[in-house]
């Protein structure tokens, strides 16, 4: 079997970077059951704007999704592979048949989005390449 996760974007789906950062940090505090820190993050969220002042460009959308790739998905997928290799294949998985694939739609959605053009697609591709190789 194979799972293909394709990341898409829509301007109304994105919180500002400040909200994403607080959510990320709060998830770590929750994992540690650190009530005091969780409470501080909830208070921070209470005074942090949840809306962007302007609609993000397709490139902005891509950068926001790259944050999820770098901070959430890469680690999660690695953990899934480790679990399957260790507990299902009993350390015998050879890696020849990848069972998780990632797709990335922002910056390449030429299905009528008037704000996406070849220059946008190239700019997003370069940002993705840099994100993956760093």
JSON list of C-alpha atoms in Angstrom, two decimals:
[
{"chain": "A", "resi": 1, "resn": "UNK", "atom": "CA", "xyz": [0.00, 0.00, 0.00]},
{"chain": "A", "resi": 2, "resn": "UNK", "atom": "CA", "xyz": [0.98, 3.60, -0.38]},
{"chain": "A", "resi": 3, "resn": "UNK", "atom": "CA", "xyz": [-0.33, 6.84, 1.05]},
{"chain": "A", "resi": 4, "resn": "UNK", "atom": "CA", "xyz": [0.11, 10.09, -0.84]},
{"chain": "A", "resi": 5, "resn": "UNK", "atom": "CA", "xyz": [-0.37, 13.17, 1.30]},
{"chain": "A", "resi": 6, "resn": "UNK", "atom": "CA", "xyz": [-0.91, 16.24, -0.86]},
{"chain": "A", "resi": 7, "resn": "UNK", "atom": "CA", "xyz": [-0.68, 19.61, 0.86]},
{"chain": "A", "resi": 8, "resn": "UNK", "atom": "CA", "xyz": [-3.04, 22.23, -0.49]},
{"chain": "A", "resi": 9, "resn": "UNK", "atom": "CA", "xyz": [-3.67, 25.80, 0.51]},
{"chain": "A", "resi": 10, "resn": "UNK", "atom": "CA", "xyz": [-6.37, 28.38, 0.71]},
{"chain": "A", "resi": 11, "resn": "UNK", "atom": "CA", "xyz": [-5.91, 31.89, 2.10]},
{"chain": "A", "resi": 12, "resn": "UNK", "atom": "CA", "xyz": [-8.62, 31.41, 4.74]},
{"chain": "A", "resi": 13, "resn": "UNK", "atom": "CA", "xyz": [-6.87, 28.33, 6.16]},
{"chain": "A", "resi": 14, "resn": "UNK", "atom": "CA", "xyz": [-3.79, 30.06, 7.47]},
{"chain": "A", "resi": 15, "resn": "UNK", "atom": "CA", "xyz": [-3.07, 31.59, 10.80]},
{"chain": "A", "resi": 16, "resn": "UNK", "atom": "CA", "xyz": [-0.28, 34.14, 11.14]},
{"chain": "A", "resi": 17, "resn": "UNK", "atom": "CA", "xyz": [3.15, 32.79, 11.99]},
{"chain": "A", "resi": 18, "resn": "UNK", "atom": "CA", "xyz": [2.83, 34.05, 15.56]},
{"chain": "A", "resi": 19, "resn": "UNK", "atom": "CA", "xyz": [-0.22, 31.81, 16.13]},
{"chain": "A", "resi": 20, "resn": "UNK", "atom": "CA", "xyz": [1.48, 28.82, 14.52]},
{"chain": "A", "resi": 21, "resn": "UNK", "atom": "CA", "xyz": [4.52, 29.30, 16.73]},
{"chain": "A", "resi": 22, "resn": "UNK", "atom": "CA", "xyz": [2.44, 29.51, 19.92]},
{"chain": "A", "resi": 23, "resn": "UNK", "atom": "CA", "xyz": [0.47, 26.39, 18.90]},
{"chain": "A", "resi": 24, "resn": "UNK", "atom": "CA", "xyz": [3.68, 24.50, 18.24]},
{"chain": "A", "resi": 25, "resn": "UNK", "atom": "CA", "xyz": [5.25, 25.52, 21.54]},
{"chain": "A", "resi": 26, "resn": "UNK", "atom": "CA", "xyz": [2.03, 24.76, 23.41]},
{"chain": "A", "resi": 27, "resn": "UNK", "atom": "CA", "xyz": [1.93, 21.23, 21.96]},
{"chain": "A", "resi": 28, "resn": "UNK", "atom": "CA", "xyz": [5.35, 20.61, 23.49]},
{"chain": "A", "resi": 29, "resn": "UNK", "atom": "CA", "xyz": [4.13, 21.91, 26.86]},
{"chain": "A", "resi": 30, "resn": "UNK", "atom": "CA", "xyz": [1.06, 19.68, 26.60]},
{"chain": "A", "resi": 31, "resn": "UNK", "atom": "CA", "xyz": [3.27, 16.66, 25.90]},
{"chain": "A", "resi": 32, "resn": "UNK", "atom": "CA", "xyz": [5.19, 17.47, 29.13]},
{"chain": "A", "resi": 33, "resn": "UNK", "atom": "CA", "xyz": [1.95, 18.13, 31.04]},
{"chain": "A", "resi": 34, "resn": "UNK", "atom": "CA", "xyz": [3.37, 21.53, 32.02]},
{"chain": "A", "resi": 35, "resn": "UNK", "atom": "CA", "xyz": [0.21, 23.30, 33.19]},
{"chain": "A", "resi": 36, "resn": "UNK", "atom": "CA", "xyz": [1.90, 26.61, 33.99]},
{"chain": "A", "resi": 37, "resn": "UNK", "atom": "CA", "xyz": [3.43, 26.93, 30.51]},
{"chain": "A", "resi": 38, "resn": "UNK", "atom": "CA", "xyz": [0.21, 25.76, 28.81]},
{"chain": "A", "resi": 39, "resn": "UNK", "atom": "CA", "xyz": [-1.67, 28.49, 30.67]},
{"chain": "A", "resi": 40, "resn": "UNK", "atom": "CA", "xyz": [0.85, 31.12, 29.52]},
{"chain": "A", "resi": 41, "resn": "UNK", "atom": "CA", "xyz": [0.47, 30.03, 25.88]},
{"chain": "A", "resi": 42, "resn": "UNK", "atom": "CA", "xyz": [-3.33, 30.14, 26.13]},
{"chain": "A", "resi": 43, "resn": "UNK", "atom": "CA", "xyz": [-3.08, 33.69, 27.47]},
{"chain": "A", "resi": 44, "resn": "UNK", "atom": "CA", "xyz": [-0.74, 34.60, 24.59]},
{"chain": "A", "resi": 45, "resn": "UNK", "atom": "CA", "xyz": [-3.25, 33.22, 22.10]},
{"chain": "A", "resi": 46, "resn": "UNK", "atom": "CA", "xyz": [-5.95, 35.34, 23.74]},
{"chain": "A", "resi": 47, "resn": "UNK", "atom": "CA", "xyz": [-4.12, 38.54, 22.78]},
{"chain": "A", "resi": 48, "resn": "UNK", "atom": "CA", "xyz": [-2.69, 37.41, 19.43]},
{"chain": "A", "resi": 49, "resn": "UNK", "atom": "CA", "xyz": [-4.55, 38.30, 16.22]},
{"chain": "A", "resi": 50, "resn": "UNK", "atom": "CA", "xyz": [-5.79, 35.18, 14.40]},
{"chain": "A", "resi": 51, "resn": "UNK", "atom": "CA", "xyz": [-6.28, 36.85, 11.05]},
{"chain": "A", "resi": 52, "resn": "UNK", "atom": "CA", "xyz": [-3.80, 38.09, 8.50]},
{"chain": "A", "resi": 53, "resn": "UNK", "atom": "CA", "xyz": [-4.15, 41.75, 7.61]},
{"chain": "A", "resi": 54, "resn": "UNK", "atom": "CA", "xyz": [-3.85, 40.97, 3.91]},
{"chain": "A", "resi": 55, "resn": "UNK", "atom": "CA", "xyz": [-4.62, 37.94, 1.80]},
{"chain": "A", "resi": 56, "resn": "UNK", "atom": "CA", "xyz": [-1.51, 35.81, 1.37]},
{"chain": "A", "resi": 57, "resn": "UNK", "atom": "CA", "xyz": [-0.01, 35.36, -2.07]},
{"chain": "A", "resi": 58, "resn": "UNK", "atom": "CA", "xyz": [0.43, 31.85, -3.48]},
{"chain": "A", "resi": 59, "resn": "UNK", "atom": "CA", "xyz": [4.08, 32.11, -2.43]},
{"chain": "A", "resi": 60, "resn": "UNK", "atom": "CA", "xyz": [3.03, 33.07, 1.12]},
{"chain": "A", "resi": 61, "resn": "UNK", "atom": "CA", "xyz": [0.70, 30.06, 1.17]},
{"chain": "A", "resi": 62, "resn": "UNK", "atom": "CA", "xyz": [3.57, 27.82, 0.14]},
{"chain": "A", "resi": 63, "resn": "UNK", "atom": "CA", "xyz": [5.85, 29.22, 2.83]},
{"chain": "A", "resi": 64, "resn": "UNK", "atom": "CA", "xyz": [3.18, 28.61, 5.47]},
{"chain": "A", "resi": 65, "resn": "UNK", "atom": "CA", "xyz": [2.83, 24.99, 4.37]},
{"chain": "A", "resi": 66, "resn": "UNK", "atom": "CA", "xyz": [6.60, 24.58, 4.38]},
{"chain": "A", "resi": 67, "resn": "UNK", "atom": "CA", "xyz": [6.47, 25.43, 8.08]},
{"chain": "A", "resi": 68, "resn": "UNK", "atom": "CA", "xyz": [4.24, 22.37, 8.55]},
{"chain": "A", "resi": 69, "resn": "UNK", "atom": "CA", "xyz": [6.57, 20.27, 6.45]},
{"chain": "A", "resi": 70, "resn": "UNK", "atom": "CA", "xyz": [9.64, 21.29, 8.43]},
{"chain": "A", "resi": 71, "resn": "UNK", "atom": "CA", "xyz": [8.14, 21.29, 11.92]},
{"chain": "A", "resi": 72, "resn": "UNK", "atom": "CA", "xyz": [5.45, 18.62, 11.82]},
{"chain": "A", "resi": 73, "resn": "UNK", "atom": "CA", "xyz": [5.32, 16.30, 8.83]},
{"chain": "A", "resi": 74, "resn": "UNK", "atom": "CA", "xyz": [9.02, 15.47, 8.38]},
{"chain": "A", "resi": 75, "resn": "UNK", "atom": "CA", "xyz": [9.26, 14.39, 12.02]},
{"chain": "A", "resi": 76, "resn": "UNK", "atom": "CA", "xyz": [5.93, 12.56, 12.00]},
{"chain": "A", "resi": 77, "resn": "UNK", "atom": "CA", "xyz": [6.67, 10.67, 8.81]},
{"chain": "A", "resi": 78, "resn": "UNK", "atom": "CA", "xyz": [10.09, 9.69, 10.14]},
{"chain": "A", "resi": 79, "resn": "UNK", "atom": "CA", "xyz": [8.44, 8.36, 13.30]},
{"chain": "A", "resi": 80, "resn": "UNK", "atom": "CA", "xyz": [5.90, 6.39, 11.24]},
{"chain": "A", "resi": 81, "resn": "UNK", "atom": "CA", "xyz": [8.68, 4.85, 9.13]},
{"chain": "A", "resi": 82, "resn": "UNK", "atom": "CA", "xyz": [10.65, 3.95, 12.25]},
{"chain": "A", "resi": 83, "resn": "UNK", "atom": "CA", "xyz": [7.61, 2.32, 13.85]},
{"chain": "A", "resi": 84, "resn": "UNK", "atom": "CA", "xyz": [6.74, 0.29, 10.76]},
{"chain": "A", "resi": 85, "resn": "UNK", "atom": "CA", "xyz": [10.36, -0.74, 10.17]},
{"chain": "A", "resi": 86, "resn": "UNK", "atom": "CA", "xyz": [10.81, -1.78, 13.80]},
{"chain": "A", "resi": 87, "resn": "UNK", "atom": "CA", "xyz": [7.42, -3.20, 14.79]},
{"chain": "A", "resi": 88, "resn": "UNK", "atom": "CA", "xyz": [5.95, -4.48, 11.54]},
{"chain": "A", "resi": 89, "resn": "UNK", "atom": "CA", "xyz": [8.94, -5.46, 9.40]},
{"chain": "A", "resi": 90, "resn": "UNK", "atom": "CA", "xyz": [11.02, -6.49, 12.43]},
{"chain": "A", "resi": 91, "resn": "UNK", "atom": "CA", "xyz": [13.98, -4.39, 11.22]},
{"chain": "A", "resi": 92, "resn": "UNK", "atom": "CA", "xyz": [13.85, -5.96, 7.74]},
{"chain": "A", "resi": 93, "resn": "UNK", "atom": "CA", "xyz": [12.36, -3.07, 5.73]},
{"chain": "A", "resi": 94, "resn": "UNK", "atom": "CA", "xyz": [14.72, -2.37, 2.83]},
{"chain": "A", "resi": 95, "resn": "UNK", "atom": "CA", "xyz": [13.25, 1.00, 1.85]},
{"chain": "A", "resi": 96, "resn": "UNK", "atom": "CA", "xyz": [12.73, -0.02, -1.79]},
{"chain": "A", "resi": 97, "resn": "UNK", "atom": "CA", "xyz": [8.97, 0.52, -1.61]},
{"chain": "A", "resi": 98, "resn": "UNK", "atom": "CA", "xyz": [8.21, 3.91, -0.04]},
{"chain": "A", "resi": 99, "resn": "UNK", "atom": "CA", "xyz": [4.76, 3.80, 1.49]},
{"chain": "A", "resi": 100, "resn": "UNK", "atom": "CA", "xyz": [4.39, 7.52, 2.20]},
{"chain": "A", "resi": 101, "resn": "UNK", "atom": "CA", "xyz": [4.68, 10.15, -0.52]},
{"chain": "A", "resi": 102, "resn": "UNK", "atom": "CA", "xyz": [4.30, 13.90, -0.17]},
{"chain": "A", "resi": 103, "resn": "UNK", "atom": "CA", "xyz": [2.76, 16.14, -2.78]},
{"chain": "A", "resi": 104, "resn": "UNK", "atom": "CA", "xyz": [2.72, 19.92, -2.71]},
{"chain": "A", "resi": 105, "resn": "UNK", "atom": "CA", "xyz": [0.05, 21.94, -4.50]},
{"chain": "A", "resi": 106, "resn": "UNK", "atom": "CA", "xyz": [0.62, 25.62, -3.55]},
{"chain": "A", "resi": 107, "resn": "UNK", "atom": "CA", "xyz": [2.43, 27.64, -6.14]},
{"chain": "A", "resi": 108, "resn": "UNK", "atom": "CA", "xyz": [1.66, 25.11, -8.83]},
{"chain": "A", "resi": 109, "resn": "UNK", "atom": "CA", "xyz": [-2.13, 25.25, -8.91]},
{"chain": "A", "resi": 110, "resn": "UNK", "atom": "CA", "xyz": [-2.65, 26.29, -12.50]},
{"chain": "A", "resi": 111, "resn": "UNK", "atom": "CA", "xyz": [-6.31, 25.32, -12.39]},
{"chain": "A", "resi": 112, "resn": "UNK", "atom": "CA", "xyz": [-7.60, 28.82, -12.82]},
{"chain": "A", "resi": 113, "resn": "UNK", "atom": "CA", "xyz": [-5.85, 30.62, -9.97]},
{"chain": "A", "resi": 114, "resn": "UNK", "atom": "CA", "xyz": [-5.06, 33.96, -11.63]},
{"chain": "A", "resi": 115, "resn": "UNK", "atom": "CA", "xyz": [-2.27, 34.67, -9.12]},
{"chain": "A", "resi": 116, "resn": "UNK", "atom": "CA", "xyz": [-0.15, 31.64, -10.05]},
{"chain": "A", "resi": 117, "resn": "UNK", "atom": "CA", "xyz": [2.19, 31.87, -13.00]},
{"chain": "A", "resi": 118, "resn": "UNK", "atom": "CA", "xyz": [5.46, 30.28, -14.06]},
{"chain": "A", "resi": 119, "resn": "UNK", "atom": "CA", "xyz": [7.52, 32.71, -11.98]},
{"chain": "A", "resi": 120, "resn": "UNK", "atom": "CA", "xyz": [5.52, 31.83, -8.85]},
{"chain": "A", "resi": 121, "resn": "UNK", "atom": "CA", "xyz": [5.93, 28.10, -9.48]},
{"chain": "A", "resi": 122, "resn": "UNK", "atom": "CA", "xyz": [9.69, 28.46, -9.92]},
{"chain": "A", "resi": 123, "resn": "UNK", "atom": "CA", "xyz": [10.00, 30.60, -6.77]},
{"chain": "A", "resi": 124, "resn": "UNK", "atom": "CA", "xyz": [8.04, 28.03, -4.72]},
{"chain": "A", "resi": 125, "resn": "UNK", "atom": "CA", "xyz": [10.06, 25.14, -6.19]},
{"chain": "A", "resi": 126, "resn": "UNK", "atom": "CA", "xyz": [13.31, 26.86, -5.19]},
{"chain": "A", "resi": 127, "resn": "UNK", "atom": "CA", "xyz": [12.00, 27.49, -1.66]},
{"chain": "A", "resi": 128, "resn": "UNK", "atom": "CA", "xyz": [10.96, 23.83, -1.35]},
{"chain": "A", "resi": 129, "resn": "UNK", "atom": "CA", "xyz": [14.35, 22.66, -2.59]},
{"chain": "A", "resi": 130, "resn": "UNK", "atom": "CA", "xyz": [16.09, 24.89, -0.06]},
{"chain": "A", "resi": 131, "resn": "UNK", "atom": "CA", "xyz": [13.77, 23.69, 2.68]},
{"chain": "A", "resi": 132, "resn": "UNK", "atom": "CA", "xyz": [14.50, 20.05, 1.95]},
{"chain": "A", "resi": 133, "resn": "UNK", "atom": "CA", "xyz": [18.26, 20.35, 1.62]},
{"chain": "A", "resi": 134, "resn": "UNK", "atom": "CA", "xyz": [18.94, 22.51, 4.66]}
]
